[in-house]
XYZ file of N, CA, C and O in Angstrom:
800
model
N 80.600 120.354 77.958
C 80.652 121.638 78.662
C 79.635 121.614 79.788
O 78.496 121.243 79.587
N 80.044 121.998 80.966
C 79.166 121.967 82.144
C 79.230 123.317 82.841
O 80.049 123.528 83.734
N 78.415 124.283 82.441
C 78.451 125.589 83.119
C 78.095 125.470 84.589
O 77.258 124.666 84.977
N 78.773 126.269 85.409
C 78.551 126.301 86.860
C 78.960 125.006 87.548
O 78.453 124.668 88.608
N 79.874 124.241 86.937
C 80.399 123.061 87.615
C 81.101 123.484 88.893
O 81.573 124.607 89.017
N 81.172 122.560 89.841
C 81.670 122.961 91.157
C 83.148 123.306 91.157
O 83.612 124.059 91.998
N 83.941 122.790 90.201
C 85.363 123.143 90.187
C 85.851 123.594 88.814
O 87.011 123.917 88.663
N 85.016 123.628 87.810
C 85.489 124.050 86.500
C 84.418 123.893 85.452
O 83.279 123.560 85.746
N 84.782 124.158 84.199
C 83.817 124.117 83.115
C 83.653 122.732 82.514
O 82.725 122.493 81.767
N 84.570 121.792 82.808
C 84.573 120.519 82.116
C 84.315 119.358 83.064
O 84.788 119.343 84.184
N 83.543 118.387 82.545
C 83.513 117.095 83.215
C 84.899 116.463 83.127
O 85.656 116.720 82.201
N 85.221 115.625 84.070
C 86.527 114.998 84.085
C 87.543 115.756 84.906
O 88.678 115.303 85.038
N 87.174 116.930 85.459
C 88.090 117.660 86.325
C 88.295 116.885 87.620
O 87.368 116.273 88.137
N 89.500 116.917 88.145
C 89.817 116.177 89.359
C 90.197 117.123 90.480
O 90.779 118.187 90.255
N 89.837 116.733 91.677
C 90.199 117.474 92.882
C 90.354 116.436 93.991
O 89.402 116.128 94.709
N 91.551 115.856 94.103
C 91.809 114.755 95.019
C 92.778 115.192 96.107
O 93.697 115.976 95.850
N 92.575 114.694 97.301
C 93.500 114.961 98.396
C 93.478 113.785 99.361
O 92.462 113.092 99.490
N 94.607 113.569 100.035
C 94.675 112.499 101.035
C 95.839 112.789 101.975
O 96.777 113.506 101.625
N 95.738 112.232 103.171
C 96.845 112.300 104.109
C 96.791 111.097 105.043
O 95.750 110.459 105.189
N 97.931 110.801 105.653
C 98.034 109.660 106.557
C 98.921 110.042 107.733
O 99.986 110.641 107.547
N 98.477 109.699 108.922
C 99.252 109.918 110.140
C 99.496 108.562 110.801
O 98.558 107.789 110.996
N 100.747 108.295 111.139
C 101.109 107.016 111.740
C 101.989 107.256 112.963
O 102.896 108.091 112.922
N 101.705 106.532 114.041
C 102.535 106.613 115.244
C 102.924 105.203 115.674
O 102.169 104.249 115.482
N 104.126 105.072 116.224
C 104.613 103.795 116.733
C 105.177 104.034 118.124
O 106.137 104.790 118.295
N 104.564 103.397 119.112
C 104.988 103.540 120.504
C 105.622 102.235 120.974
O 105.082 101.154 120.725
N 106.763 102.347 121.675
C 107.449 101.184 122.233
C 107.772 101.463 123.697
O 108.890 101.863 124.042
N 106.806 101.233 124.583
C 107.050 101.476 126.011
C 108.127 100.568 126.598
O 108.797 100.935 127.559
N 108.288 99.355 126.000
C 109.306 98.418 126.477
C 109.723 97.531 125.310
O 109.128 97.589 124.229
N 110.741 96.690 125.541
C 111.191 95.780 124.496
C 110.114 94.752 124.153
O 110.104 94.203 123.044
N 109.214 94.496 125.089
C 108.202 93.461 124.876
C 106.913 93.999 124.263
O 106.122 93.233 123.711
N 106.684 95.309 124.329
C 105.395 95.879 123.925
C 105.603 96.969 122.881
O 106.465 97.847 123.036
N 104.783 96.918 121.810
C 104.761 98.006 120.834
C 103.341 98.181 120.299
O 102.580 97.215 120.174
N 103.009 99.440 119.973
C 101.653 99.784 119.524
C 101.757 100.732 118.339
O 102.380 101.785 118.431
N 101.130 100.345 117.231
C 101.098 101.185 116.034
C 99.670 101.629 115.763
O 98.741 100.817 115.804
N 99.495 102.920 115.464
C 98.182 103.504 115.208
C 98.273 104.366 113.957
O 99.178 105.202 113.840
N 97.330 104.179 113.013
C 97.347 104.901 111.738
C 95.962 105.454 111.435
O 94.967 104.734 111.538
N 95.927 106.729 111.047
C 94.689 107.359 110.580
C 94.921 107.842 109.149
O 95.955 108.430 108.845
N 93.929 107.581 108.281
C 94.063 107.962 106.873
C 92.767 108.609 106.390
O 91.668 108.151 106.720
N 92.910 109.685 105.602
C 91.764 110.399 105.039
C 91.954 110.540 103.530
O 93.052 110.826 103.064
N 90.857 110.339 102.775
C 90.865 110.521 101.320
C 89.634 111.306 100.913
O 88.524 111.042 101.398
N 89.806 112.303 100.004
C 88.699 113.119 99.508
C 88.754 113.199 97.989
O 89.815 113.397 97.404
N 87.592 113.057 97.366
C 87.443 113.249 95.922
C 86.300 114.239 95.711
O 85.137 113.909 95.941
N 86.644 115.451 95.282
C 85.640 116.488 95.049
C 85.688 116.961 93.598
O 85.492 118.131 93.295
N 85.977 116.023 92.683
C 86.022 116.346 91.264
C 84.634 116.493 90.671
O 83.613 116.419 91.357
N 84.594 116.695 89.353
C 83.308 116.878 88.674
C 82.766 115.589 88.089
O 81.696 115.576 87.489
N 83.500 114.481 88.238
C 82.987 113.203 87.764
C 83.190 113.010 86.271
O 83.701 113.885 85.567
N 82.773 111.851 85.774
C 82.902 111.498 84.366
C 81.519 111.253 83.765
O 80.571 110.924 84.471
N 81.418 111.414 82.440
C 80.175 111.099 81.738
C 80.500 110.345 80.455
O 81.587 110.501 79.895
N 79.562 109.507 79.956
C 79.766 108.904 78.630
C 79.585 109.971 77.552
O 78.790 110.896 77.709
N 80.328 109.861 76.473
C 80.251 110.842 75.386
C 79.883 110.154 74.081
O 80.046 108.945 73.921
N 79.386 110.954 73.136
C 78.974 110.414 71.849
C 80.167 109.991 71.007
O 80.084 109.063 70.216
N 81.285 110.688 71.169
C 82.497 110.358 70.420
C 83.660 110.292 71.388
O 83.681 110.981 72.406
N 84.648 109.488 71.065
C 85.799 109.355 71.921
C 86.946 110.241 71.483
O 86.782 111.133 70.649
N 88.128 109.983 72.031
C 89.295 110.755 71.652
C 89.256 112.166 72.193
O 88.547 112.476 73.159
N 90.015 113.060 71.547
C 90.077 114.442 72.016
C 88.868 115.262 71.575
O 88.581 116.311 72.141
N 88.135 114.806 70.544
C 86.959 115.532 70.050
C 85.715 114.833 70.574
O 85.141 113.972 69.905
N 85.305 115.218 71.769
C 84.169 114.559 72.406
C 82.941 115.465 72.383
O 83.060 116.682 72.488
N 81.759 114.858 72.299
C 80.520 115.620 72.232
C 79.535 115.094 73.269
O 79.377 113.882 73.410
N 78.902 116.003 73.974
C 77.875 115.629 74.950
C 76.907 116.796 75.090
O 77.260 117.950 74.855
N 75.666 116.499 75.436
C 74.638 117.512 75.664
C 74.418 117.608 77.168
O 73.796 116.731 77.755
N 74.932 118.648 77.775
C 74.975 118.752 79.226
C 73.916 119.721 79.734
O 73.821 120.856 79.265
N 73.126 119.251 80.688
C 72.125 120.093 81.338
C 72.442 120.310 82.814
O 72.009 121.286 83.400
N 73.145 119.363 83.413
C 73.411 119.394 84.850
C 74.918 119.327 85.086
O 75.584 118.436 84.560
N 75.502 120.279 85.826
C 76.939 120.218 86.128
C 77.283 118.970 86.932
O 76.491 118.503 87.746
N 78.469 118.453 86.696
C 78.913 117.279 87.438
C 79.377 117.646 88.837
O 79.881 118.744 89.085
N 79.190 116.724 89.748
C 79.589 116.958 91.129
C 79.885 115.618 91.793
O 79.156 114.647 91.592
N 80.962 115.569 92.565
C 81.290 114.381 93.331
C 81.855 114.822 94.676
O 82.763 115.647 94.728
N 81.297 114.301 95.741
C 81.766 114.602 97.093
C 81.916 113.272 97.815
O 80.954 112.726 98.354
N 83.125 112.735 97.799
C 83.398 111.396 98.314
C 84.515 111.496 99.346
O 85.577 112.059 99.084
N 84.272 110.954 100.546
C 85.261 111.019 101.615
C 85.366 109.664 102.302
O 84.354 109.008 102.580
N 86.594 109.256 102.590
C 86.863 107.994 103.285
C 87.789 108.284 104.456
O 88.836 108.927 104.289
N 87.415 107.807 105.635
C 88.256 107.899 106.831
C 88.517 106.492 107.349
O 87.589 105.687 107.486
N 89.794 106.201 107.617
C 90.183 104.866 108.076
C 91.067 104.977 109.309
O 91.935 105.850 109.372
N 90.828 104.082 110.244
C 91.643 103.983 111.453
C 92.104 102.545 111.596
O 91.283 101.622 111.587
N 93.439 102.339 111.712
C 93.995 100.996 111.846
C 94.949 100.965 113.039
O 95.646 101.952 113.307
N 94.997 99.833 113.713
C 95.881 99.713 114.873
C 96.427 98.295 114.967
O 95.785 97.330 114.516
N 97.615 98.179 115.568
C 98.223 96.876 115.846
C 98.965 96.978 117.173
O 99.759 97.893 117.378
N 98.690 96.008 118.047
C 99.301 95.953 119.368
C 99.967 94.588 119.529
O 99.306 93.554 119.370
N 101.277 94.580 119.802
C 102.037 93.335 119.952
C 102.685 93.278 121.327
O 103.307 94.259 121.761
N 102.542 92.093 121.974
C 103.239 91.862 123.246
C 103.932 90.509 123.168
O 103.297 89.479 122.885
N 105.251 90.493 123.442
C 106.040 89.270 123.374
C 106.412 88.818 124.783
O 107.026 89.574 125.548
N 106.032 87.591 125.113
C 106.323 87.018 126.422
C 107.764 86.484 126.458
O 108.441 86.384 125.437
N 108.210 86.112 127.648
C 109.592 85.670 127.834
C 109.908 84.417 127.028
O 111.050 84.216 126.616
N 108.946 83.558 126.785
C 109.179 82.323 126.041
C 109.227 82.542 124.529
O 109.329 81.580 123.768
N 109.120 83.793 124.079
C 109.146 84.086 122.650
C 107.800 84.003 121.979
O 107.693 84.110 120.758
N 106.734 83.818 122.762
C 105.377 83.775 122.216
C 104.830 85.200 122.155
O 104.921 85.959 123.121
N 104.244 85.578 120.993
C 103.732 86.925 120.774
C 102.216 86.904 120.658
O 101.651 86.099 119.900
N 101.559 87.778 121.409
C 100.119 87.978 121.331
C 99.883 89.310 120.630
O 100.435 90.339 121.025
N 99.053 89.311 119.571
C 98.846 90.504 118.755
C 97.363 90.777 118.575
O 96.556 89.848 118.425
N 97.019 92.074 118.591
C 95.667 92.520 118.247
C 95.776 93.447 117.040
O 96.563 94.395 117.034
N 94.959 93.173 116.004
C 94.886 94.009 114.812
C 93.453 94.486 114.656
O 92.518 93.669 114.615
N 93.246 95.791 114.594
C 91.899 96.341 114.483
C 91.826 97.393 113.386
O 92.824 98.015 113.021
N 90.623 97.597 112.865
C 90.442 98.597 111.827
C 89.006 99.063 111.736
O 88.069 98.302 112.018
N 88.844 100.328 111.354
C 87.513 100.898 111.135
C 87.587 101.812 109.921
O 88.501 102.635 109.796
N 86.633 101.675 109.004
C 86.562 102.505 107.802
C 85.151 103.038 107.638
O 84.179 102.294 107.804
N 85.053 104.326 107.302
C 83.757 104.955 107.039
C 83.876 105.794 105.772
O 84.829 106.564 105.617
N 82.927 105.632 104.859
C 82.915 106.430 103.636
C 81.530 106.993 103.389
O 80.523 106.361 103.715
N 81.489 108.197 102.822
C 80.241 108.864 102.441
C 80.405 109.403 101.028
O 81.493 109.842 100.643
N 79.320 109.375 100.258
C 79.377 109.870 98.881
C 78.065 110.569 98.512
O 76.976 110.085 98.831
N 78.225 111.699 97.819
C 77.117 112.382 97.145
C 77.624 112.767 95.766
O 78.704 113.338 95.632
N 76.867 112.431 94.722
C 77.348 112.697 93.371
C 76.191 113.072 92.452
O 75.029 112.790 92.740
N 76.557 113.695 91.340
C 75.561 114.067 90.323
C 76.246 114.056 88.964
O 77.351 114.578 88.815
N 75.620 113.454 87.972
C 76.176 113.402 86.630
C 75.063 113.503 85.603
O 73.902 113.189 85.869
N 75.419 113.943 84.407
C 74.480 114.120 83.300
C 74.716 113.024 82.272
O 75.853 112.642 82.011
N 73.622 112.535 81.671
C 73.728 111.524 80.623
C 72.709 111.827 79.532
O 71.898 110.991 79.156
N 72.752 113.049 79.031
C 71.810 113.491 77.998
C 72.409 113.198 76.625
O 73.302 113.902 76.160
N 71.905 112.163 75.972
C 72.513 111.722 74.717
C 72.138 112.604 73.536
O 72.926 112.790 72.623
N 70.932 113.121 73.526
C 70.490 113.950 72.394
C 69.753 115.170 72.933
O 69.207 115.150 74.044
N 69.719 116.277 72.162
C 68.959 117.458 72.610
C 67.490 117.100 72.825
O 66.875 116.406 72.021
N 66.938 117.559 73.904
C 65.538 117.280 74.207
C 65.302 115.989 74.938
O 64.186 115.714 75.375
N 66.310 115.147 75.080
C 66.178 113.892 75.819
C 67.150 113.947 76.986
O 68.252 113.416 76.938
N 66.753 114.632 78.038
C 67.645 114.894 79.157
C 67.549 113.778 80.193
O 66.483 113.222 80.421
N 68.687 113.502 80.802
C 68.728 112.472 81.832
C 69.899 112.773 82.753
O 71.008 113.029 82.289
N 69.637 112.789 84.030
C 70.730 112.924 84.990
C 70.399 112.145 86.247
O 69.259 111.754 86.490
N 71.400 111.932 87.047
C 71.195 111.166 88.273
C 72.412 111.272 89.159
O 73.323 112.052 88.915
N 72.402 110.451 90.181
C 73.531 110.466 91.087
C 73.207 109.811 92.406
O 72.105 109.317 92.638
N 74.205 109.832 93.259
C 74.107 109.231 94.581
C 73.591 110.284 95.557
O 74.304 111.227 95.891
N 72.349 110.156 95.962
C 71.775 111.096 96.925
C 72.396 110.880 98.302
O 72.763 111.833 98.997
N 72.543 109.619 98.682
C 73.176 109.264 99.955
C 73.730 107.855 99.831
O 72.972 106.898 99.674
N 75.054 107.732 99.872
C 75.710 106.435 99.787
C 76.750 106.355 100.900
O 77.788 107.018 100.819
N 76.467 105.572 101.924
C 77.340 105.482 103.101
C 77.787 104.035 103.312
O 77.048 103.090 103.013
N 78.974 103.892 103.855
C 79.527 102.567 104.119
C 80.403 102.648 105.364
O 81.161 103.606 105.540
N 80.288 101.664 106.236
C 81.218 101.568 107.362
C 81.525 100.103 107.638
O 80.676 99.230 107.445
N 82.764 99.858 108.041
C 83.226 98.490 108.287
C 84.159 98.473 109.480
O 84.947 99.399 109.684
N 84.066 97.388 110.266
C 84.907 97.206 111.447
C 85.490 95.799 111.434
O 84.796 94.840 111.084
N 86.764 95.678 111.783
C 87.362 94.349 111.879
C 88.240 94.250 113.123
O 88.846 95.233 113.559
N 88.274 93.055 113.690
C 89.107 92.728 114.842
C 89.796 91.404 114.567
O 89.177 90.467 114.034
N 91.059 91.327 114.917
C 91.804 90.081 114.745
C 92.733 89.887 115.938
O 93.434 90.812 116.354
N 92.726 88.674 116.480
C 93.574 88.307 117.606
C 94.469 87.152 117.172
O 93.973 86.140 116.660
N 95.778 87.309 117.340
C 96.746 86.288 116.931
C 97.640 85.903 118.107
O 97.974 86.749 118.931
N 98.045 84.644 118.121
C 99.085 84.183 119.040
C 100.007 83.265 118.252
O 99.550 82.392 117.510
N 101.319 83.490 118.370
C 102.272 82.696 117.601
C 103.588 82.589 118.374
O 103.866 83.381 119.283
N 104.398 81.610 117.979
C 105.704 81.465 118.609
C 106.758 82.208 117.795
O 106.449 82.912 116.818
N 108.012 82.042 118.151
C 109.095 82.806 117.542
C 109.288 82.455 116.067
O 109.172 81.282 115.666
N 109.603 83.466 115.254
C 109.882 83.236 113.838
C 111.201 82.490 113.644
O 111.470 81.966 112.556
N 112.045 82.428 114.681
C 113.333 81.740 114.570
C 113.250 80.257 114.914
O 114.249 79.542 114.775
N 112.098 79.792 115.361
C 111.961 78.379 115.748
C 111.875 77.496 114.510
O 111.385 77.912 113.455
N 112.359 76.240 114.636
C 112.227 75.281 113.533
C 110.759 74.945 113.285
O 110.330 74.821 112.133
N 110.006 74.796 114.361
C 108.569 74.535 114.240
C 107.826 75.823 114.594
O 107.831 76.253 115.735
N 107.241 76.438 113.606
C 106.506 77.700 113.792
C 105.017 77.438 113.695
O 104.556 76.646 112.868
N 104.246 78.137 114.544
C 102.790 77.967 114.535
C 102.106 79.304 114.842
O 102.699 80.215 115.424
N 100.855 79.390 114.414
C 100.027 80.574 114.679
C 98.572 80.156 114.807
O 98.088 79.307 114.053
N 97.866 80.759 115.763
C 96.422 80.585 115.926
C 95.784 81.973 115.958
O 96.385 82.936 116.447
N 94.543 82.070 115.433
C 93.931 83.384 115.395
C 92.411 83.354 115.353
O 91.791 82.332 115.046
N 91.823 84.511 115.679
C 90.383 84.745 115.630
C 90.154 86.019 114.830
O 90.814 87.038 115.072
N 89.218 85.999 113.862
C 88.938 87.138 112.999
C 87.443 87.445 113.032
O 86.614 86.542 112.887
N 87.097 88.727 113.227
C 85.703 89.182 113.273
C 85.570 90.402 112.374
O 86.348 91.356 112.504
N 84.585 90.384 111.460
C 84.395 91.476 110.509
C 82.916 91.823 110.405
O 82.053 90.946 110.403
N 82.610 93.129 110.310
C 81.231 93.597 110.161
C 81.220 94.816 109.254
O 82.069 95.701 109.388
N 80.259 94.874 108.319
C 80.104 96.065 107.486
C 78.626 96.359 107.269
O 77.782 95.458 107.302
N 78.327 97.650 107.040
C 76.963 98.100 106.754
C 76.998 99.098 105.608
O 77.910 99.926 105.518
N 75.986 99.005 104.731
C 75.888 99.890 103.572
C 74.505 100.513 103.506
O 73.495 99.854 103.772
N 74.465 101.787 103.141
C 73.224 102.502 102.876
C 73.370 103.176 101.515
O 74.325 103.927 101.285
N 72.435 102.895 100.585
C 72.524 103.443 99.236
C 71.183 104.023 98.820
O 70.154 103.359 98.943
N 71.216 105.269 98.330
C 70.043 105.927 97.740
C 70.516 106.587 96.458
O 71.229 107.577 96.479
N 70.095 106.019 95.317
C 70.562 106.452 94.003
C 69.354 106.770 93.138
O 68.439 105.960 93.030
N 69.347 107.962 92.516
C 68.219 108.399 91.690
C 68.673 108.719 90.272
O 69.787 109.210 90.060
N 67.781 108.459 89.296
C 67.959 108.891 87.907
C 66.666 109.592 87.477
O 65.574 109.059 87.665
N 66.802 110.784 86.897
C 65.641 111.590 86.507
C 65.666 111.795 84.996
O 66.709 112.123 84.423
N 64.488 111.599 84.327
C 64.302 111.840 82.898
C 63.187 112.875 82.747
O 62.019 112.515 82.574
N 63.475 114.173 82.782
C 62.398 115.171 82.774
C 61.560 115.166 81.513
O 60.396 115.553 81.543
N 62.092 114.739 80.376
C 61.356 114.832 79.118
C 60.996 113.472 78.542
O 60.657 113.374 77.369
N 61.054 112.467 79.316
C 60.806 111.123 78.803
C 59.357 110.734 79.065
O 58.919 110.644 80.206
N 58.600 110.496 77.997
C 57.179 110.161 78.115
C 57.011 108.656 77.971
O 57.231 108.097 76.903
N 56.627 108.010 79.055
C 56.431 106.556 79.024
C 54.962 106.173 79.206
O 54.652 105.004 79.302
N 54.071 107.179 79.205
C 52.661 106.875 79.435
C 51.856 107.017 78.146
O 52.162 107.864 77.305
N 50.807 106.203 77.976
C 49.994 106.273 76.749
C 49.316 107.624 76.566
O 48.968 107.995 75.440
N 49.095 108.366 77.642
C 48.363 109.629 77.530
C 49.122 110.672 76.721
O 48.528 111.616 76.197
N 50.450 110.516 76.610
C 51.228 111.459 75.825
C 51.336 112.825 76.450
O 51.300 113.846 75.761
N 51.474 112.874 77.758
C 51.654 114.148 78.446
C 52.874 114.870 77.874
O 53.920 114.288 77.660
N 52.741 116.170 77.605
C 53.809 116.910 76.932
C 55.005 117.183 77.840
O 56.077 117.487 77.357
N 54.839 117.089 79.149
C 55.950 117.386 80.047
C 55.958 116.422 81.230
O 55.801 116.833 82.374
N 56.119 115.153 80.950
C 56.134 114.192 82.056
C 57.489 114.180 82.741
O 58.473 114.691 82.217
N 57.541 113.608 83.918
C 58.801 113.389 84.626
C 58.889 111.902 84.937
O 58.045 111.353 85.641
N 59.898 111.267 84.365
C 60.120 109.847 84.580
C 61.290 109.704 85.543
O 62.375 110.227 85.303
N 61.078 108.999 86.626
C 62.036 108.969 87.719
C 62.296 107.537 88.132
O 61.378 106.742 88.325
N 63.578 107.176 88.272
C 63.968 105.854 88.754
C 64.760 106.030 90.043
O 65.527 106.993 90.176
N 64.568 105.120 90.964
C 65.312 105.200 92.227
C 65.729 103.808 92.667
O 65.012 102.830 92.433
N 66.897 103.753 93.259
C 67.400 102.518 93.858
C 67.705 102.824 95.315
O 68.523 103.689 95.615
N 67.034 102.107 96.213
C 67.206 102.373 97.640
C 67.524 101.069 98.367
O 66.782 100.099 98.286
N 68.615 101.115 99.051
C 69.053 99.993 99.875
C 69.386 100.564 101.248
O 70.512 100.961 101.519
N 68.378 100.643 102.123
C 68.584 101.363 103.382
C 69.529 100.678 104.359
O 70.168 101.344 105.155
N 69.638 99.353 104.276
C 70.467 98.667 105.271
C 70.863 97.303 104.730
O 70.044 96.389 104.665
N 72.121 97.189 104.320
C 72.632 95.883 103.907
C 73.932 95.640 104.662
O 74.844 96.469 104.632
N 73.997 94.524 105.346
C 75.152 94.263 106.183
C 75.802 92.931 105.877
O 75.231 92.076 105.187
N 76.998 92.768 106.401
C 77.744 91.526 106.256
C 78.519 91.276 107.540
O 79.174 92.176 108.066
N 78.420 90.050 108.056
C 79.181 89.625 109.222
C 80.000 88.399 108.840
O 79.485 87.478 108.199
N 81.267 88.397 109.243
C 82.143 87.268 108.958
C 83.009 86.992 110.177
O 83.714 87.893 110.661
N 82.938 85.766 110.689
C 83.711 85.360 111.859
C 84.469 84.080 111.520
O 83.915 83.177 110.885
N 85.727 83.997 111.940
C 86.482 82.799 111.603
C 87.577 82.541 112.627
O 88.089 83.457 113.276
N 87.927 81.265 112.748
C 89.102 80.804 113.478
C 90.092 80.287 112.453
O 89.705 79.653 111.471
N 91.381 80.549 112.658
C 92.364 80.081 111.686
C 93.643 79.670 112.402
O 93.898 80.069 113.546
N 94.422 78.880 111.723
C 95.709 78.447 112.247
C 96.597 77.926 111.148
O 96.113 77.528 110.088
N 97.881 77.963 111.380
C 98.819 77.398 110.423
C 100.093 76.992 111.163
O 100.394 77.496 112.236
N 100.818 76.050 110.560
C 102.065 75.590 111.160
C 103.061 75.230 110.060
O 102.663 74.818 108.958
N 104.329 75.429 110.365
C 105.417 75.129 109.418
C 106.588 74.530 110.180
O 106.934 75.012 111.262
N 107.191 73.488 109.606
C 108.395 72.898 110.197
C 109.536 72.961 109.186
O 109.380 72.532 108.043
N 110.668 73.502 109.629
C 111.841 73.621 108.756
C 112.822 72.497 109.090
O 113.391 72.447 110.178
N 113.019 71.553 108.142
C 113.934 70.426 108.369
C 115.388 70.891 108.321
O 116.248 70.328 109.001
N 115.682 71.864 107.465
C 117.045 72.388 107.375
C 116.989 73.905 107.399
O 115.924 74.500 107.226
């Protein structure tokens, strides 16, 4: 039971939504451009571990569950076919996600623990350039260049208001754990190619 939860009284409540918009433009027989935007939202109350499984579950809840997760994605593809049947293509994409969450993990009365994602952000960008000949040719080939970049920011906290870890035996200590990853990135660049010959 989670009184004052953002969407209901129970953990495990869901509130999901998404939509996608896609356009395809063909200015000529040789040129076409596709553009897609997609949005996803999760504003449910999240999940927690329970003492018992099945339909009869037990938990000691002090903090209402909350999840605010959003993802926005933009994808595009541009194709141009030359007179010789050779096609030059660009494929691009960008994704950005943000998350804030809170959950309770109080296993027994008097031993309270909760935590969540204070700030968890992610963004990624990719570019791909392809050139290939006709799919109807006996000898088919493709060459390409791929570039990818992503960045992550994570700030995650867990709080134990009644957990005494010090020898002094303070009657009301606050034990706090934090995980902070302010900037972690990944870059990936590659050249690729493939070829196929059909004998029959």
